[in-house]
PDB file of C-alpha atoms (C1' of nucleotides) in Angstrom:
ATOM      1  CA  MET A   1      -2.543   1.627   2.966  1.00  0.00           C
ATOM      2  CA  PRO A   2      -3.171   0.606  -0.500  1.00  0.00           C
ATOM      3  CA  GLU A   3      -2.557  -3.008  -1.303  1.00  0.00           C
ATOM      4  CA  LEU A   4      -3.760  -4.662  -4.479  1.00  0.00           C
ATOM      5  CA  PRO A   5      -7.525  -4.504  -3.690  1.00  0.00           C
ATOM      6  CA  GLU A   6      -7.357  -0.813  -2.822  1.00  0.00           C
ATOM      7  CA  VAL A   7      -5.339   0.092  -5.920  1.00  0.00           C
ATOM      8  CA  GLU A   8      -7.738  -1.930  -8.074  1.00  0.00           C
ATOM      9  CA  THR A   9     -10.646  -0.085  -6.447  1.00  0.00           C
ATOM     10  CA  VAL A  10      -9.012   3.236  -7.309  1.00  0.00           C
ATOM     11  CA  ARG A  11      -8.386   2.078 -10.862  1.00  0.00           C
ATOM     12  CA  ARG A  12     -12.023   1.106 -11.342  1.00  0.00           C
ATOM     13  CA  GLY A  13     -13.142   4.443  -9.967  1.00  0.00           C
ATOM     14  CA  LEU A  14     -10.844   6.423 -12.231  1.00  0.00           C
ATOM     15  CA  GLU A  15     -11.350   4.541 -15.458  1.00  0.00           C
ATOM     16  CA  PRO A  16     -14.808   5.809 -16.531  1.00  0.00           C
ATOM     17  CA  TRP A  17     -13.840   9.413 -15.811  1.00  0.00           C
ATOM     18  CA  LEU A  18     -10.345   9.397 -17.286  1.00  0.00           C
ATOM     19  CA  GLU A  19     -10.557   7.190 -20.356  1.00  0.00           C
ATOM     20  CA  GLN A  20     -11.017   9.403 -23.437  1.00  0.00           C
ATOM     21  CA  ALA A  21     -10.495  12.554 -21.369  1.00  0.00           C
ATOM     22  CA  ARG A  22      -8.092  15.200 -22.663  1.00  0.00           C
ATOM     23  CA  ILE A  23      -5.585  16.635 -20.218  1.00  0.00           C
ATOM     24  CA  GLU A  24      -5.788  20.386 -20.623  1.00  0.00           C
ATOM     25  CA  SER A  25      -3.314  21.463 -17.968  1.00  0.00           C
ATOM     26  CA  VAL A  26      -1.271  20.090 -15.090  1.00  0.00           C
ATOM     27  CA  THR A  27      -0.287  21.854 -11.880  1.00  0.00           C
ATOM     28  CA  LEU A  28       2.406  20.587  -9.549  1.00  0.00           C
ATOM     29  CA  ASN A  29       2.168  22.189  -6.123  1.00  0.00           C
ATOM     30  CA  ARG A  30       5.611  20.985  -5.054  1.00  0.00           C
ATOM     31  CA  ALA A  31       8.715  19.583  -6.731  1.00  0.00           C
ATOM     32  CA  ASN A  32       8.653  16.082  -5.327  1.00  0.00           C
ATOM     33  CA  LEU A  33       6.809  13.337  -3.539  1.00  0.00           C
ATOM     34  CA  ARG A  34       8.990  10.415  -2.518  1.00  0.00           C
ATOM     35  CA  PHE A  35      11.033  11.216  -5.620  1.00  0.00           C
ATOM     36  CA  PRO A  36      11.114  14.350  -7.755  1.00  0.00           C
ATOM     37  CA  PHE A  37       8.387  14.592 -10.366  1.00  0.00           C
ATOM     38  CA  PRO A  38       9.877  13.831 -13.813  1.00  0.00           C
ATOM     39  CA  ALA A  39      11.191  17.068 -15.298  1.00  0.00           C
ATOM     40  CA  ASP A  40       9.101  16.650 -18.438  1.00  0.00           C
ATOM     41  CA  LEU A  41       5.924  15.413 -16.740  1.00  0.00           C
ATOM     42  CA  VAL A  42       3.812  18.512 -17.325  1.00  0.00           C
ATOM     43  CA  SER A  43       4.736  18.882 -20.988  1.00  0.00           C
ATOM     44  CA  ALA A  44       4.274  15.143 -21.541  1.00  0.00           C
ATOM     45  CA  LEU A  45       0.727  15.298 -20.159  1.00  0.00           C
ATOM     46  CA  GLU A  46      -0.686  18.564 -21.430  1.00  0.00           C
ATOM     47  CA  GLY A  47      -2.690  18.203 -24.617  1.00  0.00           C
ATOM     48  CA  LYS A  48      -2.709  14.401 -24.520  1.00  0.00           C
ATOM     49  CA  THR A  49      -5.727  12.134 -24.314  1.00  0.00           C
ATOM     50  CA  ILE A  50      -5.934   9.311 -21.779  1.00  0.00           C
ATOM     51  CA  THR A  51      -6.329   5.992 -23.558  1.00  0.00           C
ATOM     52  CA  SER A  52      -6.303   3.503 -20.677  1.00  0.00           C
ATOM     53  CA  VAL A  53      -6.246   3.145 -16.902  1.00  0.00           C
ATOM     54  CA  GLY A  54      -4.493  -0.048 -15.866  1.00  0.00           C
ATOM     55  CA  ARG A  55      -2.847  -1.633 -12.870  1.00  0.00           C
ATOM     56  CA  ARG A  56       0.145  -3.877 -12.204  1.00  0.00           C
ATOM     57  CA  ALA A  57       0.598  -5.009  -8.604  1.00  0.00           C
ATOM     58  CA  LYS A  58       0.165  -1.805  -6.554  1.00  0.00           C
ATOM     59  CA  TYR A  59       1.000   0.498  -9.476  1.00  0.00           C
ATOM     60  CA  LEU A  60      -1.521   2.458 -11.512  1.00  0.00           C
ATOM     61  CA  LEU A  61      -0.652   2.725 -15.212  1.00  0.00           C
ATOM     62  CA  ILE A  62      -2.278   5.554 -17.149  1.00  0.00           C
ATOM     63  CA  GLY A  63      -1.840   5.309 -20.914  1.00  0.00           C
ATOM     64  CA  LEU A  64      -1.568   8.468 -23.042  1.00  0.00           C
ATOM     65  CA  SER A  65      -2.297   9.158 -26.716  1.00  0.00           C
ATOM     66  CA  SER A  66       1.416   9.909 -27.142  1.00  0.00           C
ATOM     67  CA  GLY A  67       2.141   6.259 -26.382  1.00  0.00           C
ATOM     68  CA  GLN A  68       3.737   7.112 -23.061  1.00  0.00           C
ATOM     69  CA  THR A  69       2.506   5.707 -19.748  1.00  0.00           C
ATOM     70  CA  VAL A  70       2.222   7.410 -16.368  1.00  0.00           C
ATOM     71  CA  LEU A  71       3.186   5.077 -13.509  1.00  0.00           C
ATOM     72  CA  SER A  72       1.760   6.032 -10.119  1.00  0.00           C
ATOM     73  CA  HIS A  73       2.313   4.437  -6.737  1.00  0.00           C
ATOM     74  CA  LEU A  74       0.157   5.524  -3.800  1.00  0.00           C
ATOM     75  CA  GLY A  75       2.641   4.703  -1.040  1.00  0.00           C
ATOM     76  CA  MET A  76       0.858   4.529   2.296  1.00  0.00           C
ATOM     77  CA  THR A  77      -1.489   7.488   2.087  1.00  0.00           C
ATOM     78  CA  GLY A  78      -1.826   8.483  -1.570  1.00  0.00           C
ATOM     79  CA  SER A  79      -5.280   9.068  -3.037  1.00  0.00           C
ATOM     80  CA  TYR A  80      -6.911  10.316  -6.212  1.00  0.00           C
ATOM     81  CA  ARG A  81     -10.131  12.254  -6.215  1.00  0.00           C
ATOM     82  CA  PHE A  82     -12.028  14.688  -8.426  1.00  0.00           C
ATOM     83  CA  ALA A  83     -12.813  18.285  -7.672  1.00  0.00           C
ATOM     84  CA  GLU A  84     -16.321  19.277  -8.564  1.00  0.00           C
ATOM     85  CA  HIS A  85     -16.936  19.755 -12.237  1.00  0.00           C
ATOM     86  CA  GLY A  86     -17.220  23.065 -13.962  1.00  0.00           C
ATOM     87  CA  ILE A  87     -14.272  24.706 -12.267  1.00  0.00           C
ATOM     88  CA  ASP A  88     -12.195  26.788 -14.641  1.00  0.00           C
ATOM     89  CA  LYS A  89      -9.012  27.196 -12.660  1.00  0.00           C
ATOM     90  CA  PRO A  90      -7.095  24.387 -10.996  1.00  0.00           C
ATOM     91  CA  PRO A  91      -6.958  24.783  -7.252  1.00  0.00           C
ATOM     92  CA  ARG A  92      -3.619  25.985  -5.932  1.00  0.00           C
ATOM     93  CA  TYR A  93      -4.159  24.985  -2.371  1.00  0.00           C
ATOM     94  CA  TYR A  94      -0.727  25.931  -1.139  1.00  0.00           C
ATOM     95  CA  GLU A  95      -1.500  29.565  -1.800  1.00  0.00           C
ATOM     96  CA  THR A  96      -4.671  29.632   0.214  1.00  0.00           C
ATOM     97  CA  GLU A  97      -5.919  28.536   3.574  1.00  0.00           C
ATOM     98  CA  ASN A  98      -8.847  26.477   4.572  1.00  0.00           C
ATOM     99  CA  VAL A  99      -8.172  23.795   1.987  1.00  0.00           C
ATOM    100  CA  PRO A 100      -6.390  20.433   1.975  1.00  0.00           C
ATOM    101  CA  LYS A 101      -2.666  20.997   2.196  1.00  0.00           C
ATOM    102  CA  HIS A 102      -1.584  17.674   0.752  1.00  0.00           C
ATOM    103  CA  ASP A 103      -2.974  18.091  -2.748  1.00  0.00           C
ATOM    104  CA  HIS A 104       0.296  17.862  -4.633  1.00  0.00           C
ATOM    105  CA  MET A 105      -0.729  17.347  -8.257  1.00  0.00           C
ATOM    106  CA  VAL A 106      -3.782  18.519 -10.201  1.00  0.00           C
ATOM    107  CA  TRP A 107      -4.828  17.599 -13.744  1.00  0.00           C
ATOM    108  CA  THR A 108      -7.505  19.692 -15.396  1.00  0.00           C
ATOM    109  CA  ILE A 109      -9.264  17.342 -17.777  1.00  0.00           C
ATOM    110  CA  ASP A 110     -12.077  17.511 -20.301  1.00  0.00           C
ATOM    111  CA  HIS A 111     -14.083  14.363 -20.924  1.00  0.00           C
ATOM    112  CA  PRO A 112     -16.359  14.013 -23.982  1.00  0.00           C
ATOM    113  CA  GLU A 113     -19.299  12.868 -21.833  1.00  0.00           C
ATOM    114  CA  HIS A 114     -18.592  14.149 -18.340  1.00  0.00           C
ATOM    115  CA  GLY A 115     -17.101  17.532 -19.184  1.00  0.00           C
ATOM    116  CA  LYS A 116     -14.447  19.405 -17.279  1.00  0.00           C
ATOM    117  CA  SER A 117     -13.057  18.464 -13.897  1.00  0.00           C
ATOM    118  CA  HIS A 118      -9.887  18.365 -11.839  1.00  0.00           C
ATOM    119  CA  LEU A 119      -8.151  15.136 -10.905  1.00  0.00           C
ATOM    120  CA  ILE A 120      -6.272  15.666  -7.652  1.00  0.00           C
ATOM    121  CA  TYR A 121      -3.511  13.507  -6.204  1.00  0.00           C
ATOM    122  CA  ALA A 122      -3.171  13.942  -2.424  1.00  0.00           C
ATOM    123  CA  ASP A 123      -0.630  12.198  -0.216  1.00  0.00           C
ATOM    124  CA  PRO A 124       0.036  13.374   3.366  1.00  0.00           C
ATOM    125  CA  ARG A 125       3.118  11.225   3.954  1.00  0.00           C
ATOM    126  CA  ARG A 126       4.410  11.563   0.390  1.00  0.00           C
ATOM    127  CA  PHE A 127       5.584   7.960   0.165  1.00  0.00           C
ATOM    128  CA  GLY A 128       3.911   7.747  -3.224  1.00  0.00           C
ATOM    129  CA  PHE A 129       5.458   8.817  -6.502  1.00  0.00           C
ATOM    130  CA  VAL A 130       4.706   9.461 -10.157  1.00  0.00           C
ATOM    131  CA  ASP A 131       6.907   8.480 -13.080  1.00  0.00           C
ATOM    132  CA  LEU A 132       6.712   8.510 -16.845  1.00  0.00           C
ATOM    133  CA  TYR A 133       7.778   5.850 -19.350  1.00  0.00           C
ATOM    134  CA  ASP A 134       7.849   5.228 -23.075  1.00  0.00           C
ATOM    135  CA  LYS A 135       7.614   1.515 -22.326  1.00  0.00           C
ATOM    136  CA  PRO A 136       6.399   0.840 -18.777  1.00  0.00           C
ATOM    137  CA  GLU A 137       7.482  -2.804 -18.972  1.00  0.00           C
ATOM    138  CA  ASP A 138      11.047  -1.463 -18.917  1.00  0.00           C
ATOM    139  CA  SER A 139      10.451   0.428 -15.695  1.00  0.00           C
ATOM    140  CA  PRO A 140      12.699  -0.811 -12.893  1.00  0.00           C
ATOM    141  CA  TYR A 141       9.634  -0.755 -10.664  1.00  0.00           C
ATOM    142  CA  LEU A 142       7.909  -3.400 -12.781  1.00  0.00           C
ATOM    143  CA  THR A 143      10.682  -5.587 -14.161  1.00  0.00           C
ATOM    144  CA  GLY A 144      11.398  -7.605 -11.026  1.00  0.00           C
ATOM    145  CA  LEU A 145       7.817  -8.135  -9.930  1.00  0.00           C
ATOM    146  CA  GLY A 146       6.368 -11.581  -9.370  1.00  0.00           C
ATOM    147  CA  PRO A 147       3.073 -12.701 -10.954  1.00  0.00           C
ATOM    148  CA  GLU A 148      -0.292 -11.083 -10.349  1.00  0.00           C
ATOM    149  CA  PRO A 149      -1.914 -13.156  -7.590  1.00  0.00           C
ATOM    150  CA  LEU A 150      -5.207 -13.311  -9.504  1.00  0.00           C
ATOM    151  CA  SER A 151      -3.600 -14.625 -12.672  1.00  0.00           C
ATOM    152  CA  ASN A 152      -2.928 -18.243 -13.599  1.00  0.00           C
ATOM    153  CA  ALA A 153       0.784 -17.536 -13.377  1.00  0.00           C
ATOM    154  CA  PHE A 154       0.336 -17.542  -9.598  1.00  0.00           C
ATOM    155  CA  ASN A 155      -0.014 -21.151  -8.483  1.00  0.00           C
ATOM    156  CA  ALA A 156       1.317 -23.700  -6.011  1.00  0.00           C
ATOM    157  CA  ASP A 157       3.985 -25.003  -8.349  1.00  0.00           C
ATOM    158  CA  MET A 158       5.588 -21.616  -8.913  1.00  0.00           C
ATOM    159  CA  LEU A 159       5.395 -20.831  -5.208  1.00  0.00           C
ATOM    160  CA  ALA A 160       7.072 -24.150  -4.418  1.00  0.00           C
ATOM    161  CA  GLU A 161       9.859 -23.227  -6.799  1.00  0.00           C
ATOM    162  CA  ALA A 162      10.254 -19.835  -5.125  1.00  0.00           C
ATOM    163  CA  PHE A 163      10.091 -21.218  -1.582  1.00  0.00           C
ATOM    164  CA  LYS A 164      12.289 -24.314  -2.026  1.00  0.00           C
ATOM    165  CA  GLY A 165      14.971 -24.136   0.648  1.00  0.00           C
ATOM    166  CA  LYS A 166      13.913 -20.610   1.641  1.00  0.00           C
ATOM    167  CA  LYS A 167      14.484 -19.827   5.299  1.00  0.00           C
ATOM    168  CA  ALA A 168      12.509 -16.619   5.501  1.00  0.00           C
ATOM    169  CA  PRO A 169       9.226 -16.758   7.456  1.00  0.00           C
ATOM    170  CA  ILE A 170       6.261 -17.298   5.158  1.00  0.00           C
ATOM    171  CA  LYS A 171       4.940 -13.876   6.127  1.00  0.00           C
ATOM    172  CA  ALA A 172       8.073 -12.141   4.847  1.00  0.00           C
ATOM    173  CA  ALA A 173       8.141 -14.335   1.733  1.00  0.00           C
ATOM    174  CA  LEU A 174       4.594 -13.327   0.775  1.00  0.00           C
ATOM    175  CA  LEU A 175       5.366  -9.649   1.306  1.00  0.00           C
ATOM    176  CA  ASP A 176       8.282  -9.965  -1.124  1.00  0.00           C
ATOM    177  CA  GLN A 177       6.946  -8.394  -4.311  1.00  0.00           C
ATOM    178  CA  ARG A 178       9.428 -10.429  -6.387  1.00  0.00           C
ATOM    179  CA  VAL A 179       7.625 -13.620  -5.332  1.00  0.00           C
ATOM    180  CA  VAL A 180       4.052 -12.432  -5.821  1.00  0.00           C
ATOM    181  CA  ALA A 181       3.097  -8.832  -6.502  1.00  0.00           C
ATOM    182  CA  GLY A 182       0.377  -6.890  -4.721  1.00  0.00           C
ATOM    183  CA  LEU A 183       0.075  -8.355  -1.244  1.00  0.00           C
ATOM    184  CA  GLY A 184       0.709  -6.164   1.808  1.00  0.00           C
ATOM    185  CA  ASN A 185       0.543  -6.460   5.558  1.00  0.00           C
ATOM    186  CA  ILE A 186      -3.242  -6.832   5.785  1.00  0.00           C
ATOM    187  CA  TYR A 187      -3.915  -9.410   3.105  1.00  0.00           C
ATOM    188  CA  VAL A 188      -0.918 -11.568   3.967  1.00  0.00           C
ATOM    189  CA  ALA A 189      -2.225 -11.865   7.534  1.00  0.00           C
ATOM    190  CA  GLU A 190      -5.733 -12.641   6.347  1.00  0.00           C
ATOM    191  CA  ALA A 191      -4.615 -15.196   3.752  1.00  0.00           C
ATOM    192  CA  LEU A 192      -2.386 -17.059   6.220  1.00  0.00           C
ATOM    193  CA  HIS A 193      -5.258 -17.237   8.683  1.00  0.00           C
ATOM    194  CA  ARG A 194      -7.625 -18.617   6.076  1.00  0.00           C
ATOM    195  CA  ALA A 195      -5.031 -21.205   5.061  1.00  0.00           C
ATOM    196  CA  HIS A 196      -4.424 -22.071   8.756  1.00  0.00           C
ATOM    197  CA  ILE A 197      -0.686 -21.477   8.432  1.00  0.00           C
ATOM    198  CA  LEU A 198       1.394 -19.787  11.132  1.00  0.00           C
ATOM    199  CA  PRO A 199       3.106 -16.639   9.824  1.00  0.00           C
ATOM    200  CA  THR A 200       6.358 -17.685  11.492  1.00  0.00           C
ATOM    201  CA  VAL A 201       6.884 -20.980   9.666  1.00  0.00           C
ATOM    202  CA  LEU A 202       9.725 -21.027   7.174  1.00  0.00           C
ATOM    203  CA  ALA A 203       8.628 -20.697   3.560  1.00  0.00           C
ATOM    204  CA  GLY A 204      10.675 -23.761   2.675  1.00  0.00           C
ATOM    205  CA  SER A 205       8.635 -25.912   5.060  1.00  0.00           C
ATOM    206  CA  LEU A 206       5.671 -25.689   2.657  1.00  0.00           C
ATOM    207  CA  VAL A 207       7.623 -27.566   0.002  1.00  0.00           C
ATOM    208  CA  ASN A 208       8.196 -31.338   0.110  1.00  0.00           C
ATOM    209  CA  ALA A 209      11.460 -33.196  -0.469  1.00  0.00           C
ATOM    210  CA  LYS A 210      10.756 -33.466  -4.196  1.00  0.00           C
ATOM    211  CA  GLY A 211      10.358 -29.704  -4.499  1.00  0.00           C
ATOM    212  CA  LYS A 212       6.613 -29.985  -4.940  1.00  0.00           C
ATOM    213  CA  PRO A 213       4.006 -28.005  -2.985  1.00  0.00           C
ATOM    214  CA  LYS A 214       2.625 -29.511   0.208  1.00  0.00           C
ATOM    215  CA  PRO A 215      -1.187 -29.408   0.529  1.00  0.00           C
ATOM    216  CA  ALA A 216      -0.882 -26.344   2.783  1.00  0.00           C
ATOM    217  CA  LEU A 217       0.705 -24.427  -0.073  1.00  0.00           C
ATOM    218  CA  GLU A 218      -2.246 -25.265  -2.310  1.00  0.00           C
ATOM    219  CA  ASP A 219      -4.509 -23.994   0.452  1.00  0.00           C
ATOM    220  CA  LEU A 220      -2.469 -20.805   0.648  1.00  0.00           C
ATOM    221  CA  VAL A 221      -2.845 -20.094  -3.062  1.00  0.00           C
ATOM    222  CA  SER A 222      -6.611 -20.506  -2.767  1.00  0.00           C
ATOM    223  CA  ALA A 223      -6.719 -18.336   0.344  1.00  0.00           C
ATOM    224  CA  VAL A 224      -4.761 -15.517  -1.294  1.00  0.00           C
ATOM    225  CA  ARG A 225      -7.037 -15.529  -4.333  1.00  0.00           C
ATOM    226  CA  GLN A 226     -10.174 -15.735  -2.227  1.00  0.00           C
ATOM    227  CA  VAL A 227      -9.290 -12.909   0.132  1.00  0.00           C
ATOM    228  CA  LEU A 228      -8.263 -10.584  -2.694  1.00  0.00           C
ATOM    229  CA  VAL A 229     -11.400 -11.271  -4.729  1.00  0.00           C
ATOM    230  CA  GLU A 230     -13.627 -10.661  -1.711  1.00  0.00           C
ATOM    231  CA  ALA A 231     -11.803  -7.468  -0.826  1.00  0.00           C
ATOM    232  CA  ILE A 232     -12.071  -6.084  -4.363  1.00  0.00           C
ATOM    233  CA  GLU A 233     -15.782  -6.928  -4.403  1.00  0.00           C
ATOM    234  CA  VAL A 234     -16.403  -4.673  -1.409  1.00  0.00           C
ATOM    235  CA  GLY A 235     -14.061  -1.864  -2.463  1.00  0.00           C
ATOM    236  CA  GLY A 236     -10.988  -2.695  -0.389  1.00  0.00           C
ATOM    237  CA  SER A 237     -10.299  -1.786   3.237  1.00  0.00           C
ATOM    238  CA  THR A 238     -10.587   1.640   4.839  1.00  0.00           C
ATOM    239  CA  LEU A 239      -8.542   1.836   8.050  1.00  0.00           C
ATOM    240  CA  ARG A 240      -7.776   5.509   8.451  1.00  0.00           C
ATOM    241  CA  ASP A 241      -7.894   7.406   5.239  1.00  0.00           C
ATOM    242  CA  PHE A 242      -8.355   5.134   2.257  1.00  0.00           C
ATOM    243  CA  ARG A 243     -10.906   6.539  -0.145  1.00  0.00           C
ATOM    244  CA  ASN A 244     -11.765   5.441  -3.656  1.00  0.00           C
ATOM    245  CA  ALA A 245     -11.798   7.928  -6.530  1.00  0.00           C
ATOM    246  CA  GLU A 246     -15.445   8.787  -5.824  1.00  0.00           C
ATOM    247  CA  GLY A 247     -14.614   9.627  -2.210  1.00  0.00           C
ATOM    248  CA  GLY A 248     -16.254   6.520  -0.778  1.00  0.00           C
ATOM    249  CA  ASN A 249     -14.637   4.022   1.570  1.00  0.00           C
ATOM    250  CA  GLY A 250     -14.124   0.272   1.416  1.00  0.00           C
ATOM    251  CA  TYR A 251     -15.841  -2.306   3.585  1.00  0.00           C
ATOM    252  CA  PHE A 252     -13.448  -5.219   3.836  1.00  0.00           C
ATOM    253  CA  GLN A 253     -12.125  -4.040   7.229  1.00  0.00           C
ATOM    254  CA  HIS A 254     -15.355  -5.340   8.728  1.00  0.00           C
ATOM    255  CA  ARG A 255     -14.396  -8.802   7.538  1.00  0.00           C
ATOM    256  CA  PHE A 256     -10.900  -8.907   8.999  1.00  0.00           C
ATOM    257  CA  ALA A 257     -10.414 -12.169  10.858  1.00  0.00           C
ATOM    258  CA  VAL A 258      -7.088 -11.231  12.434  1.00  0.00           C
ATOM    259  CA  TYR A 259      -5.676  -7.913  11.197  1.00  0.00           C
ATOM    260  CA  ASP A 260      -5.772  -5.299  13.973  1.00  0.00           C
ATOM    261  CA  ARG A 261      -7.809  -7.679  16.135  1.00  0.00           C
ATOM    262  CA  GLU A 262      -5.314  -8.450  18.913  1.00  0.00           C
ATOM    263  CA  GLY A 263      -7.059  -9.917  21.953  1.00  0.00           C
ATOM    264  CA  GLU A 264     -10.275 -10.729  20.139  1.00  0.00           C
ATOM    265  CA  PRO A 265     -11.570 -14.290  19.790  1.00  0.00           C
ATOM    266  CA  CYS A 266     -10.592 -16.132  16.639  1.00  0.00           C
ATOM    267  CA  PRO A 267     -13.564 -16.168  14.245  1.00  0.00           C
ATOM    268  CA  THR A 268     -12.761 -19.639  12.904  1.00  0.00           C
ATOM    269  CA  PRO A 269     -15.777 -21.877  13.735  1.00  0.00           C
ATOM    270  CA  MET A 270     -15.155 -23.968  16.873  1.00  0.00           C
ATOM    271  CA  CYS A 271     -11.730 -22.361  17.422  1.00  0.00           C
ATOM    272  CA  THR A 272     -11.039 -21.290  21.013  1.00  0.00           C
ATOM    273  CA  GLY A 273      -8.004 -19.158  20.171  1.00  0.00           C
ATOM    274  CA  THR A 274      -7.350 -15.472  20.832  1.00  0.00           C
ATOM    275  CA  ILE A 275      -5.717 -13.289  18.181  1.00  0.00           C
ATOM    276  CA  GLN A 276      -2.104 -12.468  18.960  1.00  0.00           C
ATOM    277  CA  ARG A 277       0.143  -9.693  17.719  1.00  0.00           C
ATOM    278  CA  ILE A 278       3.863 -10.162  17.160  1.00  0.00           C
ATOM    279  CA  VAL A 279       6.465  -8.134  15.251  1.00  0.00           C
ATOM    280  CA  GLN A 280       8.193  -9.596  12.201  1.00  0.00           C
ATOM    281  CA  SER A 281      10.631  -7.564  10.112  1.00  0.00           C
ATOM    282  CA  GLY A 282       9.601  -4.543  12.117  1.00  0.00           C
ATOM    283  CA  ARG A 283       5.933  -4.836  11.222  1.00  0.00           C
ATOM    284  CA  SER A 284       2.884  -6.089  13.074  1.00  0.00           C
ATOM    285  CA  THR A 285       1.743  -9.625  12.392  1.00  0.00           C
ATOM    286  CA  PHE A 286      -1.667 -10.826  13.599  1.00  0.00           C
ATOM    287  CA  PHE A 287      -2.578 -14.499  13.833  1.00  0.00           C
ATOM    288  CA  CYS A 288      -4.414 -17.168  15.809  1.00  0.00           C
ATOM    289  CA  PRO A 289      -1.985 -19.477  17.666  1.00  0.00           C
ATOM    290  CA  VAL A 290      -4.613 -22.227  17.865  1.00  0.00           C
ATOM    291  CA  CYS A 291      -6.001 -22.791  14.362  1.00  0.00           C
ATOM    292  CA  GLN A 292      -2.930 -21.609  12.460  1.00  0.00           C
ATOM    293  CA  LYS A 293      -0.340 -24.358  12.485  1.00  0.00           C
ATOM    294  CA  GLN A 294       3.010 -25.593  11.311  1.00  0.00           C
ATOM    295  CA  PRO A 295       2.226 -27.724   8.220  1.00  0.00           C
TER     296      PRO A 295
ATOM    297  C1'  DC B   1      20.985 -15.579   1.413  1.00  0.00           C
ATOM    298  C1'  DC B   2      18.605 -13.703   5.449  1.00  0.00           C
ATOM    299  C1'  DA B   3      17.132 -10.631   9.465  1.00  0.00           C
ATOM    300  C1'  DC B   4      16.731  -6.490  11.322  1.00  0.00           C
ATOM    301  C1'  DT B   5      16.852  -1.329  11.522  1.00  0.00           C
ATOM    302  C1'  DA B   6      16.446   3.021   9.897  1.00  0.00           C
ATOM    303  C1'  DA B   7      14.868   6.103   6.654  1.00  0.00           C
ATOM    304  C1'  DC B   8      11.493   8.607   3.908  1.00  0.00           C
ATOM    305  C1'  DC B   9       7.012  11.986   6.130  1.00  0.00           C
ATOM    306  C1'  DT B  10       2.729  13.275   8.486  1.00  0.00           C
ATOM    307  C1'  DG B  11      -1.205  12.344  11.295  1.00  0.00           C
ATOM    308  C1'  DT B  12      -3.556  10.248  15.007  1.00  0.00           C
ATOM    309  C1'  DA B  13      -4.539   7.649  19.169  1.00  0.00           C
ATOM    310  C1'  DG B  14      -3.586   6.749  23.772  1.00  0.00           C
ATOM    311  C1'  DG B  15      -1.329   7.516  28.313  1.00  0.00           C
ATOM    312  C1'  DC B  16      -0.347  10.810  31.811  1.00  0.00           C
TER     313       DC B  16
ATOM    314  C1'  DT C   1      -5.938  20.991  27.089  1.00  0.00           C
ATOM    315  C1'  DG C   2      -1.184  19.728  26.174  1.00  0.00           C
ATOM    316  C1'  DC C   3       2.892  16.894  25.792  1.00  0.00           C
ATOM    317  C1'  DC C   4       4.972  12.656  24.704  1.00  0.00           C
ATOM    318  C1'  DT C   5       5.311   8.154  22.634  1.00  0.00           C
ATOM    319  C1'  DA C   6       4.050   4.541  19.559  1.00  0.00           C
ATOM    320  C1'  DC C   7       2.403   3.238  15.433  1.00  0.00           C
ATOM    321  C1'  DA C   8       0.300   3.289  10.577  1.00  0.00           C
ATOM    322  C1'  DG C   9      -1.656   0.357   4.172  1.00  0.00           C
ATOM    323  C1'  DG C  10       5.002   0.616   1.328  1.00  0.00           C
ATOM    324  C1'  DT C  11       9.607   0.342  -0.247  1.00  0.00           C
ATOM    325  C1'  DT C  12      14.605   0.631  -0.122  1.00  0.00           C
ATOM    326  C1'  DA C  13      19.333   1.038   1.612  1.00  0.00           C
ATOM    327  C1'  DG C  14      22.519  -0.266   4.870  1.00  0.00           C
ATOM    328  C1'  DT C  15      24.419  -3.359   8.364  1.00  0.00           C
ATOM    329  C1'  DG C  16      25.489  -7.654  10.706  1.00  0.00           C
TER     330       DG C  16
END
DNA sequence: CCACTAACCTGTAGGC
DNA sequence: TGCCTACAGGTTAGTG
């Protein structure tokens, strides 16, 4: 689920409730998610104060007063939410019935303004994970990442450098987190549609003979930025189960031009095309065969 | 270097 | 109602 706009939405929802909060206790309801929880996670968290709630690509980065940083990835179905305030004991859902069975990690926190509450991490498919670092920039999850797509480091010149001679389809190239970090299946499809580029064209075909970006690559950079900004503004996309930290959903799914719209008319003005679905790298790709072209 | 598949795991939607 | 299949926002390892 969560691509950059959804993770940013979660981050913004968590920040006012977590920053300055003290972690009183931590309960792990199982030993692992995608990977085992770090052996020292509970002791590293308990008694510390949260100093920051950040994000890099699709990773949440929670800074602690000890100087350490919690790195959290939501996988496909991970979510953070708060239990109602004023509860004294953390919920141990696995021991009871009638309660969510995918609540794997619970932090009992005390915030100077908001008081006590429980932060709950739930994740039905358990593709997410939590890790702990002294210096998060050394984490193998972050070291190889490409630039943030909303930063100035992401531009047509750097994309041209990355795509020069590259034979992978542009769709696969944009999903490669080493090229640009934070895009997923939804926003790649939407950005390519806005830039009028077919997802099947080779990445290298967007670069000219001098290694400089063709105009279509400039359009693509703008489209990526635009679609991400719009999505963040409306709280991301809720397809099945995405919820922000306050329990609300996103609204960008109503603005999808192509994603999950196979058979529907292309929304591009004057375009007569019908949205098609193909499979690339084992994943669905949605596009309009009429207004998306080979540059 | 690149493409494709399977794997991790659970839930849900659709066909019969 | 139930059973079965296909598929889902991500990432990684293995194979050809």
